[in-house]
Coordinates of C-alpha atoms in Angstrom, one line a residue:
M1 CA 150.2 33.2 192.7
R2 CA 147.3 35.1 191.4
F3 CA 145.1 37.1 193.7
S4 CA 142.0 34.8 193.3
E5 CA 144.1 31.8 194.1
F6 CA 145.5 33.7 197.2
R7 CA 141.9 34.6 198.3
L8 CA 140.8 30.9 197.9
L9 CA 143.8 29.6 199.8
R10 CA 143.1 32.2 202.6
F11 CA 139.5 31.0 202.6
L12 CA 140.4 27.3 202.9
L13 CA 142.9 28.1 205.8
R14 CA 140.2 29.8 207.7
V15 CA 137.8 26.9 207.2
A16 CA 140.3 24.6 208.4
V17 CA 141.2 26.8 211.5
F18 CA 137.5 27.2 212.2
A19 CA 136.9 23.4 211.9
L20 CA 139.8 22.7 214.2
L21 CA 138.5 25.1 216.8
A22 CA 135.0 23.6 216.6
L23 CA 136.4 20.2 217.2
V24 CA 138.3 21.4 220.3
V25 CA 135.3 23.1 221.6
G26 CA 133.1 20.1 221.0
E27 CA 135.6 17.8 222.8
L28 CA 135.6 20.1 225.7
F29 CA 131.9 20.6 225.8
F30 CA 131.2 16.8 225.6
R31 CA 133.7 16.1 228.3
T32 CA 132.5 18.6 230.9
V33 CA 129.1 20.3 230.1
V34 CA 127.2 17.4 228.7
P35 CA 129.5 14.4 229.3
A36 CA 129.3 11.8 226.6
G37 CA 128.7 8.2 227.5
N38 CA 131.5 5.7 227.7
T39 CA 131.9 1.9 228.2
A40 CA 134.9 -0.3 228.6
F41 CA 136.9 -1.9 225.7
R42 CA 136.0 -5.5 224.8
V43 CA 138.2 -8.3 223.9
H44 CA 137.5 -12.0 223.0
D45 CA 138.1 -14.7 225.7
P46 CA 140.8 -16.8 224.1
E47 CA 139.2 -20.2 225.1
F48 CA 135.5 -19.7 224.7
G49 CA 135.5 -16.8 222.2
I50 CA 132.9 -14.6 224.0
L51 CA 133.3 -11.0 224.5
I52 CA 134.6 -9.7 227.9
Y53 CA 135.8 -6.4 229.0
D54 CA 139.5 -5.7 228.8
T55 CA 141.1 -5.7 232.3
T56 CA 144.3 -4.2 231.0
S57 CA 142.9 -0.8 230.1
M58 CA 139.9 1.2 231.4
R59 CA 138.5 -0.5 234.5
E60 CA 136.2 2.3 235.7
G61 CA 134.1 5.0 233.9
F62 CA 131.1 7.1 233.5
F63 CA 128.1 6.2 231.3
T64 CA 125.5 8.7 230.2
A65 CA 122.4 8.4 228.0
G66 CA 120.1 11.0 226.4
R67 CA 121.0 14.0 224.4
F68 CA 121.5 16.1 227.5
A69 CA 123.2 13.2 229.4
Q70 CA 120.1 13.0 231.6
Q71 CA 120.9 9.6 232.7
K72 CA 124.2 9.1 234.4
A73 CA 125.9 5.9 235.9
V74 CA 129.3 4.8 237.1
W75 CA 130.6 1.4 236.1
H76 CA 133.3 -0.8 237.1
V77 CA 135.0 -3.8 235.3
N78 CA 136.0 -6.6 237.8
N79 CA 138.9 -9.0 237.9
Y80 CA 137.5 -11.3 235.3
G81 CA 136.4 -8.8 232.8
W82 CA 132.7 -8.3 233.6
R83 CA 130.8 -5.3 234.7
S84 CA 130.1 -6.0 238.2
A85 CA 130.4 -4.3 241.7
W86 CA 132.5 -7.1 243.1
N87 CA 135.4 -9.4 242.1
Y88 CA 134.4 -13.1 241.3
L89 CA 135.9 -16.0 243.3
P90 CA 136.7 -19.4 241.8
P91 CA 134.9 -22.5 243.5
S92 CA 136.2 -23.2 247.1
P93 CA 134.6 -24.6 250.3
S94 CA 134.4 -21.1 251.8
R95 CA 132.7 -19.4 248.8
K96 CA 128.9 -18.9 248.9
P97 CA 126.7 -20.7 246.2
V98 CA 126.7 -18.7 242.9
I99 CA 123.8 -17.6 240.7
A100 CA 125.0 -16.9 237.2
L101 CA 123.0 -14.1 235.6
I102 CA 123.7 -14.4 231.7
G103 CA 122.3 -12.0 229.2
D104 CA 122.8 -9.1 226.8
S105 CA 123.2 -5.4 227.5
Y106 CA 120.2 -5.4 229.8
I107 CA 122.2 -7.7 232.1
A108 CA 125.4 -5.7 231.6
G109 CA 123.4 -2.7 232.8
F110 CA 125.8 0.1 232.0
H111 CA 122.8 2.5 232.2
V112 CA 122.4 2.2 235.9
S113 CA 124.9 2.4 238.8
E114 CA 126.0 -0.8 240.5
Q115 CA 123.9 -0.4 243.6
D116 CA 120.8 -0.2 241.5
H117 CA 121.7 -3.2 239.3
I118 CA 119.5 -6.2 239.1
A119 CA 122.5 -8.3 240.6
S120 CA 122.6 -6.1 243.8
V121 CA 118.7 -6.2 244.0
L122 CA 118.7 -10.0 243.7
Q123 CA 121.6 -10.6 246.1
N124 CA 119.8 -8.2 248.7
G125 CA 116.5 -10.0 248.2
L126 CA 118.1 -13.3 248.9
K127 CA 119.7 -11.9 252.1
D128 CA 123.3 -12.5 250.8
S129 CA 122.8 -16.2 251.0
Y130 CA 124.0 -16.4 247.4
D131 CA 126.6 -14.5 245.3
V132 CA 125.3 -13.2 242.0
Y133 CA 127.8 -13.1 239.3
T134 CA 126.6 -11.3 236.1
F135 CA 127.7 -12.1 232.6
G136 CA 126.3 -9.4 230.3
E137 CA 127.5 -9.1 226.8
G138 CA 125.9 -6.3 224.9
G139 CA 124.3 -7.5 221.5
A140 CA 124.7 -11.2 222.3
P141 CA 121.9 -13.7 221.2
L142 CA 120.9 -17.0 222.8
S143 CA 123.5 -18.9 220.8
E144 CA 126.1 -16.8 222.5
F145 CA 124.7 -17.4 225.9
V146 CA 125.4 -21.2 225.5
W147 CA 129.2 -20.3 225.3
I148 CA 128.9 -17.8 228.2
A149 CA 127.3 -20.6 230.3
R150 CA 130.1 -22.9 229.3
Y151 CA 132.7 -20.2 230.4
A152 CA 130.9 -19.6 233.8
A153 CA 130.7 -23.5 234.4
K154 CA 134.5 -23.9 234.0
H155 CA 135.6 -20.8 236.0
F156 CA 132.9 -20.6 238.7
D157 CA 130.7 -23.7 238.7
P158 CA 127.4 -21.8 239.5
D159 CA 124.5 -23.6 241.3
V160 CA 121.8 -21.8 239.3
Y161 CA 121.9 -20.4 235.8
V162 CA 119.5 -17.4 234.9
I163 CA 119.4 -16.8 231.3
E164 CA 117.6 -13.6 230.0
V165 CA 116.1 -14.3 226.6
G166 CA 113.5 -12.5 224.4
D167 CA 111.7 -12.9 221.2
G168 CA 114.7 -11.3 219.2
D169 CA 117.3 -13.8 220.4
W170 CA 115.9 -16.6 218.4
R171 CA 116.4 -15.1 215.0
S172 CA 119.6 -13.5 215.8
S173 CA 121.1 -16.9 216.7
I174 CA 120.7 -18.3 213.2
T175 CA 123.1 -17.2 210.5
N176 CA 120.4 -18.1 207.8
Y177 CA 118.5 -14.9 209.0
R178 CA 121.2 -12.7 210.5
H179 CA 125.0 -13.2 210.3
D180 CA 127.0 -11.5 213.1
P181 CA 130.8 -12.5 213.0
R182 CA 131.3 -11.1 216.5
V183 CA 129.4 -13.9 218.3
H184 CA 128.7 -17.7 218.1
Q185 CA 125.7 -18.6 216.1
V186 CA 124.2 -21.7 214.5
T187 CA 123.2 -22.6 211.0
F188 CA 119.9 -24.4 210.1
R189 CA 120.8 -26.9 207.5
D190 CA 119.1 -30.0 206.3
G191 CA 116.5 -29.9 209.2
Q192 CA 119.0 -29.6 212.0
F193 CA 121.2 -26.9 213.7
V194 CA 124.9 -27.0 213.5
D195 CA 127.5 -24.6 214.9
A196 CA 128.5 -21.9 212.5
P197 CA 132.2 -21.4 211.9
F198 CA 133.5 -18.7 214.3
S199 CA 136.6 -16.4 214.1
Y200 CA 137.4 -13.2 215.7
D201 CA 139.8 -10.4 215.4
D202 CA 141.0 -8.4 218.5
R203 CA 143.3 -6.0 216.8
P204 CA 142.7 -2.6 218.8
R205 CA 142.1 -0.6 215.6
G206 CA 138.5 0.3 216.6
R207 CA 139.5 1.7 219.8
L208 CA 140.7 5.2 218.8
P209 CA 137.2 6.8 218.1
K210 CA 136.2 5.9 221.8
Y211 CA 138.9 8.3 223.0
S212 CA 136.9 11.2 221.4
A213 CA 134.1 12.6 223.6
L214 CA 132.5 14.1 220.5
I215 CA 132.3 10.7 218.7
R216 CA 131.1 9.0 221.8
Y217 CA 128.3 11.5 222.1
L218 CA 127.2 10.9 218.6
T219 CA 127.3 7.2 219.2
F220 CA 125.7 6.9 222.6
N221 CA 123.8 10.1 223.2
A222 CA 122.7 11.7 220.0
D223 CA 120.4 8.9 218.8
L224 CA 120.3 10.5 215.3
Q225 CA 118.9 7.4 213.6
I226 CA 120.1 8.4 210.3
F227 CA 120.3 5.0 208.7
D228 CA 116.8 4.1 210.1
A229 CA 115.4 7.2 208.5
L230 CA 116.9 6.3 205.2
K231 CA 115.5 2.8 205.4
R232 CA 112.0 4.1 206.1
T233 CA 112.1 6.4 203.0
R234 CA 113.0 3.5 200.6
P235 CA 110.1 2.3 198.4
K236 CA 109.1 -1.4 198.9
P237 CA 108.3 -3.5 196.0
P238 CA 104.6 -4.8 195.8
Q239 CA 105.4 -8.4 196.5
A240 CA 107.5 -7.5 199.7
E241 CA 104.7 -7.9 202.3
Q242 CA 103.6 -11.4 200.7
Q243 CA 107.2 -12.6 200.8
K244 CA 107.6 -11.2 204.4
K245 CA 104.6 -13.2 205.5
A246 CA 105.7 -16.5 203.9
S247 CA 109.3 -16.1 205.3
Q248 CA 107.8 -15.2 208.8
E249 CA 105.8 -18.5 208.9
E250 CA 108.9 -20.5 207.9
L251 CA 110.9 -18.6 210.5
M252 CA 108.4 -19.5 213.2
Q253 CA 108.6 -23.3 212.3
V254 CA 112.5 -23.1 212.5
I255 CA 112.3 -21.3 215.9
E256 CA 110.1 -24.0 217.4
Q257 CA 112.7 -26.5 216.5
E258 CA 115.5 -24.0 217.7
A259 CA 113.9 -23.9 221.2
V260 CA 114.1 -27.6 221.5
F261 CA 117.7 -27.6 220.4
F262 CA 119.0 -24.9 222.7
V263 CA 117.1 -26.1 225.9
Q264 CA 118.3 -29.6 225.3
R265 CA 121.8 -28.4 224.8
I266 CA 122.0 -26.2 227.8
A267 CA 120.3 -28.8 230.0
S268 CA 122.6 -31.6 229.0
E269 CA 125.8 -29.5 229.4
H270 CA 124.9 -28.5 232.9
P271 CA 123.4 -31.7 234.6
G272 CA 122.1 -31.3 238.1
K273 CA 122.0 -27.5 237.9
Q274 CA 119.0 -25.3 238.1
I275 CA 118.3 -23.4 235.0
V276 CA 115.9 -20.4 234.6
F277 CA 114.9 -18.8 231.4
M278 CA 113.9 -15.3 232.3
V279 CA 111.6 -13.4 229.8
D280 CA 110.8 -9.7 229.9
G281 CA 107.2 -8.6 229.5
Q282 CA 105.7 -6.9 226.4
R283 CA 106.1 -3.5 228.2
D284 CA 104.1 -1.4 225.6
S285 CA 101.1 -3.9 226.2
I286 CA 101.5 -3.5 229.9
Y287 CA 101.4 0.2 229.6
A288 CA 98.4 0.1 227.4
G289 CA 96.5 -2.2 229.8
S290 CA 96.3 -5.1 227.3
S291 CA 95.9 -8.7 228.3
A292 CA 98.6 -9.9 225.9
I293 CA 101.6 -8.9 228.0
S294 CA 103.9 -11.9 227.6
Q295 CA 106.4 -12.4 224.8
A296 CA 105.9 -15.3 222.5
S297 CA 109.1 -16.8 224.0
V298 CA 107.2 -17.6 227.3
A299 CA 104.8 -20.2 225.8
R300 CA 107.4 -21.6 223.4
L301 CA 109.9 -22.3 226.3
Q302 CA 107.1 -23.5 228.6
R303 CA 106.2 -26.2 226.1
V304 CA 109.9 -27.4 225.8
C305 CA 111.0 -27.0 229.4
A306 CA 108.1 -29.1 230.7
D307 CA 110.1 -32.2 229.8
Y308 CA 112.9 -31.0 232.3
S309 CA 112.7 -31.1 236.0
T310 CA 115.6 -28.6 236.5
V311 CA 114.6 -26.1 233.8
H312 CA 112.2 -23.5 234.6
V313 CA 110.6 -20.5 232.9
L314 CA 110.1 -17.0 234.5
D315 CA 107.7 -14.7 232.8
L316 CA 108.3 -11.3 234.3
A317 CA 105.1 -9.8 232.7
P318 CA 102.8 -10.6 235.6
A319 CA 105.0 -8.9 238.1
Q320 CA 105.6 -6.0 235.9
A321 CA 101.9 -5.5 235.1
A322 CA 101.0 -5.6 238.8
R323 CA 103.5 -3.1 239.8
F324 CA 102.8 -0.7 236.9
A325 CA 99.0 -0.9 237.9
A326 CA 100.0 0.0 241.3
D327 CA 102.3 3.1 240.6
H328 CA 102.3 3.8 236.8
R329 CA 106.0 4.0 236.8
R330 CA 107.7 2.8 233.5
F331 CA 110.5 0.3 233.6
E332 CA 112.8 1.9 231.0
F333 CA 114.2 5.3 230.3
P334 CA 112.3 7.9 228.3
F335 CA 115.1 8.1 225.8
D336 CA 116.3 4.5 225.9
D337 CA 114.6 1.0 226.0
H338 CA 117.0 -0.5 228.7
W339 CA 115.7 -1.0 232.1
N340 CA 115.9 2.1 234.5
E341 CA 116.6 1.8 238.2
H342 CA 113.0 1.1 238.8
G343 CA 112.9 -1.7 236.2
H344 CA 116.1 -3.3 237.7
Q345 CA 114.4 -3.2 241.2
V346 CA 111.1 -4.8 240.0
I347 CA 112.8 -7.4 238.0
G348 CA 115.4 -8.3 240.6
Q349 CA 112.8 -8.8 243.2
A350 CA 110.6 -10.8 240.9
L351 CA 113.5 -13.1 240.2
A352 CA 114.3 -13.4 244.0
D353 CA 110.6 -14.3 244.7
F354 CA 110.6 -16.8 241.9
L355 CA 113.7 -18.6 242.9
Q356 CA 112.3 -19.0 246.5
R357 CA 108.8 -19.8 245.5
E358 CA 109.9 -22.5 243.1
H359 CA 112.4 -24.1 245.6
I360 CA 115.2 -23.6 243.2
L361 CA 117.7 -22.5 245.8
K362 CA 119.5 -24.8 248.1
P363 CA 118.2 -24.9 251.7

C-alpha cells in the first residue's frame, strides 16, 4: 500500500470514528439533556381502516415540542388504542352516557398532559355526568372522521358526536385535490362524491427511526422546514396566479356540494344522535382585533345543518375572542400551532357551555 493511500485510509477511519461518536453523543444528549418528542406507534383498525395506536407496544411516553423541548407532556394509550387518560367501556346499563370527541392531532392532543386535555376539561365542566371518549387521529380529514364515527358507533354507541372540523379538512378529503393513501377519502366524479379505493400496509418497517432520539428530535422538535424553504425559492410561472384563482373558484363550488354530502351522510348514519360540528376560530384575526374571526367552514355548515334538528354548529371564535380580550393569552404554543393548555381549557369550557345551552345533553 502506498503512503498516500495509507493516509487516506487513516483519514477515512478517523472520520468514521468521529461520526460514530457524534451519533452516540447526539443520542445521549437528545434522550437526557434536551429530550426528543415521541408518540405511540400507529396501526390500522382491521375492520374500519382508521389509524389507532398500537396497544401491543409503547403504551406510555413523553412528548416534547420546541427546539429546546420547552413544552413537555406525558401521554398514555388506553385499552382501545386511543390517547386518553381512561379506558373505554362498551355499552352497558351501568355506564354513563358518552360524548365522542372526533378530530385530528388537535383532539389527540399529545402536546398537553392528560389533566389539561380538552376531554378532561369538558368532563369536569359537565360535572362527570358524561364520559368523554376522544378519537384523535393526527393528519385525518373530514372524510376519515366519517369512518371514525362508524367505529365509535359500533364499539361505544355514543349519545353525542362532536366533530372538530376546519377549512383545511374539505380539500384534504377529496382525492382530486390531495391524495393521501393513509386515510379514507372521496373522489368528485360526474357531479357527485364516491368513496375512493382504500388500502393500507401495516408492515412495521417505518418504526425503526422512531427508536432514535436524534431522528425524533429532527422530526418533532427541530422544525427545520427545509422542504418549505426550497418550495419558496422556486420561481413561479406568470400564469400560475391566474390558474390558481380559477381553480380556487372551482374548489369552492365543489366544497359547497361536499358539505351537503358529508352532513347528510353523518346525520343519516347516526339517527337520533346529537351531532355537533366544532370549528376553531381564526386565531390570527382574533389576536389582531379583526371582526373576521370565524373560519369559512362556520357559515357553510350553518347553511347545511339548518335542515337537521339534531345537527349543530359550534363556532369557537366568539368565546376565544372574548377570552383573549380579557387576558391577552394566546391559545397555541409559540413554536407550534396546536392548542396549549390554555387553549384546551377555553375550548373545553366553551363546548361544555354550548352543549348545556343548546339542550343537547340528556336530562
